[in-house]
XYZ file of C-alpha atoms in Angstrom:
267
model
C 0.000 0.000 0.000
C 1.173 3.511 -0.748
C 2.393 5.974 1.853
C -0.671 8.132 1.095
C -3.004 5.219 1.790
C -1.329 4.390 5.098
C -1.251 8.028 6.191
C -4.967 8.544 5.508
C -5.875 5.330 7.314
C -3.866 6.389 10.366
C -5.450 9.858 10.364
C -8.963 8.404 10.106
C -8.359 5.920 12.904
C -7.054 8.713 15.112
C -10.105 10.848 14.333
C -12.495 7.972 15.065
C -10.731 7.130 18.315
C -10.679 10.737 19.527
C -14.142 11.718 18.214
C -12.465 14.439 16.193
C -13.604 15.924 12.896
C -11.097 16.515 10.106
C -10.930 18.218 6.709
C -12.451 16.240 3.850
C -9.756 14.499 1.827
C -11.476 15.308 -1.468
C -10.925 19.011 -0.701
C -7.218 18.691 0.026
C -4.379 19.091 -2.438
C -4.244 16.029 -4.661
C -7.822 15.021 -3.882
C -8.923 11.418 -3.383
C -10.473 8.951 -5.831
C -12.893 6.147 -4.982
C -10.280 3.526 -5.883
C -7.835 5.190 -3.490
C -10.555 5.362 -0.838
C -11.238 1.624 -0.951
C -7.512 0.969 -0.635
C -7.714 3.057 2.558
C -10.627 0.853 3.686
C -8.295 -2.157 3.560
C -5.517 -0.300 5.384
C -7.943 0.923 8.058
C -9.231 -2.611 8.559
C -5.670 -3.864 9.076
C -5.066 -1.178 11.703
C -8.273 -2.039 13.539
C -7.486 -5.762 13.480
C -4.009 -4.995 14.821
C -5.534 -3.315 17.864
C -7.823 -6.277 18.558
C -11.016 -5.577 16.627
C -12.695 -8.230 14.478
C -14.545 -7.430 11.216
C -17.951 -9.139 11.305
C -19.794 -7.592 8.369
C -20.394 -4.694 6.025
C -22.698 -1.709 5.858
C -23.957 -0.357 2.569
C -24.529 3.376 2.515
C -26.423 5.709 0.200
C -28.684 3.017 -1.191
C -31.663 5.301 -0.539
C -32.004 7.432 -3.674
C -34.326 9.873 -1.877
C -31.374 11.264 0.130
C -28.803 11.543 -2.678
C -29.498 15.192 -3.397
C -29.335 16.055 0.313
C -25.811 14.648 0.680
C -24.588 15.117 -2.899
C -23.554 11.458 -3.070
C -25.144 9.698 -6.021
C -24.162 6.037 -5.725
C -23.918 3.475 -2.910
C -20.735 3.014 -0.897
C -19.780 0.459 1.753
C -17.711 0.098 4.913
C -16.752 -2.541 7.468
C -18.572 -3.298 10.716
C -16.763 -4.725 13.755
C -17.416 -6.710 16.904
C -16.785 -3.440 18.751
C -19.451 -1.526 16.798
C -22.286 -4.073 16.568
C -24.459 -5.107 19.495
C -27.726 -6.990 19.927
C -30.844 -5.741 21.638
C -29.477 -2.529 23.167
C -32.160 -0.395 24.818
C -29.888 2.573 25.535
C -26.829 3.910 23.736
C -24.452 6.754 24.583
C -23.833 9.247 21.782
C -20.592 10.737 23.130
C -18.368 8.441 20.987
C -19.795 9.767 17.711
C -19.348 12.892 15.560
C -22.667 14.506 14.574
C -24.574 11.198 14.900
C -27.665 10.379 12.881
C -30.022 7.403 12.974
C -31.055 5.071 10.174
C -33.589 2.190 10.308
C -32.347 -0.654 8.135
C -32.765 -4.276 7.083
C -29.781 -6.589 7.441
C -28.889 -10.086 6.268
C -26.866 -12.762 8.071
C -25.112 -15.074 5.612
C -25.203 -18.844 5.902
C -23.175 -19.298 2.699
C -20.862 -16.956 0.827
C -22.597 -15.241 -2.109
C -21.017 -15.148 -5.544
C -20.867 -12.492 -8.240
C -23.476 -13.019 -10.941
C -26.195 -14.232 -8.571
C -29.604 -12.626 -8.918
C -31.673 -11.530 -5.920
C -33.408 -14.884 -5.530
C -30.104 -16.783 -5.553
C -28.678 -14.347 -3.005
C -31.608 -14.981 -0.664
C -30.700 -18.669 -0.875
C -27.325 -17.828 0.733
C -28.925 -16.008 3.656
C -29.742 -17.665 6.959
C -31.570 -14.786 8.617
C -33.179 -11.424 7.884
C -33.275 -8.745 10.573
C -34.077 -5.156 11.431
C -31.523 -2.821 12.977
C -30.646 0.761 13.770
C -27.432 2.125 12.336
C -25.852 5.117 14.034
C -23.945 6.921 11.310
C -21.476 9.717 11.920
C -19.456 12.223 9.918
C -15.782 12.889 10.522
C -16.312 15.894 8.239
C -18.032 18.949 9.716
C -21.693 19.598 8.870
C -21.890 16.397 6.849
C -20.102 17.992 3.911
C -18.026 15.498 1.970
C -17.512 13.617 -1.284
C -18.225 9.932 -1.886
C -14.543 9.033 -1.376
C -14.588 10.778 2.030
C -17.559 8.625 3.043
C -15.598 5.516 2.158
C -12.415 6.429 4.054
C -14.540 7.555 7.010
C -15.476 3.926 7.613
C -18.528 4.196 5.383
C -19.835 6.729 7.972
C -20.417 3.750 10.278
C -20.554 4.454 13.992
C -22.542 1.624 15.564
C -25.217 -0.915 14.725
C -27.947 -2.168 17.037
C -29.421 -5.509 16.018
C -33.123 -5.957 16.701
C -35.443 -8.792 15.748
C -34.492 -11.423 13.196
C -36.368 -14.087 11.278
C -34.890 -17.217 9.695
C -35.132 -17.696 5.946
C -37.421 -20.692 5.355
C -36.700 -23.408 2.821
C -39.570 -22.103 0.714
C -38.860 -18.381 0.792
C -41.369 -17.214 -1.842
C -43.370 -15.112 0.622
C -40.292 -13.547 2.218
C -38.793 -12.796 -1.184
C -41.908 -10.840 -2.151
C -42.094 -9.052 1.212
C -38.519 -7.796 0.884
C -39.549 -5.615 -2.043
C -42.803 -4.242 -0.560
C -42.395 -3.732 3.224
C -42.546 -0.364 4.986
C -40.893 1.038 8.120
C -42.272 3.862 10.240
C -39.874 5.739 12.515
C -40.928 7.644 15.640
C -39.167 10.166 17.865
C -40.542 10.466 21.402
C -43.763 8.820 20.297
C -44.395 10.901 17.179
C -44.038 9.578 13.635
C -41.361 11.525 11.744
C -41.057 9.468 8.547
C -42.208 6.348 6.750
C -40.050 4.585 4.193
C -40.679 1.834 1.683
C -38.547 -1.091 0.533
C -38.048 0.320 -3.003
C -36.225 3.324 -1.490
C -33.256 0.989 -0.951
C -32.135 0.507 -4.572
C -35.530 -1.128 -5.323
C -35.216 -3.380 -2.262
C -32.588 -4.666 0.197
C -31.760 -7.695 -1.960
C -30.999 -5.391 -4.893
C -28.733 -3.314 -2.646
C -26.986 -6.521 -1.611
C -26.541 -7.561 -5.230
C -24.909 -4.205 -5.942
C -22.402 -4.766 -3.115
C -21.557 -8.310 -4.221
C -20.781 -7.086 -7.741
C -18.807 -4.107 -6.429
C -16.622 -6.362 -4.288
C -16.002 -8.698 -7.228
C -14.109 -5.865 -8.910
C -12.203 -4.785 -5.788
C -8.628 -6.053 -5.599
C -8.066 -4.573 -2.120
C -11.001 -5.946 -0.152
C -12.398 -9.470 0.326
C -15.801 -10.711 -0.859
C -18.576 -11.417 1.647
C -18.005 -14.601 3.652
C -20.348 -17.024 5.392
C -21.270 -15.705 8.839
C -21.063 -12.032 7.895
C -23.801 -9.500 8.558
C -24.632 -7.012 5.812
C -26.929 -4.073 6.507
C -28.448 -2.595 3.394
C -29.006 1.110 4.054
C -31.645 3.371 5.491
C -35.265 2.902 4.469
C -36.205 6.416 5.657
C -34.252 9.653 5.822
C -31.375 9.777 8.316
C -32.228 11.763 11.459
C -30.121 13.845 13.815
C -30.224 12.237 17.279
C -29.664 13.785 20.703
C -29.252 12.504 24.261
C -32.576 11.969 26.008
C -34.519 11.101 22.868
C -36.409 7.828 22.471
C -36.624 6.393 18.964
C -38.847 3.539 17.810
C -39.841 1.808 14.603
C -42.845 -0.114 13.351
C -42.343 -2.641 10.563
C -45.162 -3.430 8.132
C -45.086 -6.333 5.710
C -42.171 -8.304 7.201
C -42.228 -10.741 10.151
C -40.000 -8.469 12.243
C -40.608 -6.523 15.439
C -39.902 -2.809 15.642
C -37.021 -1.272 17.555
C -37.024 0.872 20.707
C -33.923 2.724 21.905
C -33.153 5.722 24.099
C -30.005 7.782 23.613
C -27.830 9.040 26.447
């Protein structure tokens, strides 16, 4: 890896560890391309493994086309998730470790078998052991959420934390679940009041389509490994992303999928 790649990875890790915002790399002299950014992803992963963290999955970001104009990012990106950033069933979560945190309600997949490039959505579902609903806490190392796509990538895919909620196993005959994954809706509430309602097609026409995009993207990536059996992949926000503050209680209601909603209070 180049000296530039290693230097950016070290700067990002320092910023994440110290909850410190930095200047966007795309606005610095020399800029930063997406290919360079994904090389940084690999270098950052090596640094995190070296300090004892274990990669356990991926997050896909910017799959929701309805927010592209807001963030000026017009294609999906991805980042790693770790055993230190993913937890199950949390009812409270402190926000102090995150820079300008926002909340996203998402659908995730837990892989039983490794998917392969060229698979369609139905074949991909056949590799999945469980479907679940989670909250992703995203953050921006770049002030006021102003960045380019490459900055999102080197910033860990904007990943801060992931809270796993209810899951359902994929049955042998998954016809009903396959259909539901392209039609479900999620309602999100803040302190008991509905603030948004999102539909499955917001996520690149459905979470399985978002997953297919990631599998194909990784097939062309010489720096990062393909998805492996046992990994969790979360597919992006179904609604808009919302600023979150200590003391707020956030909940979801899921319609059209056999999954319970989420309920979390931030400290």
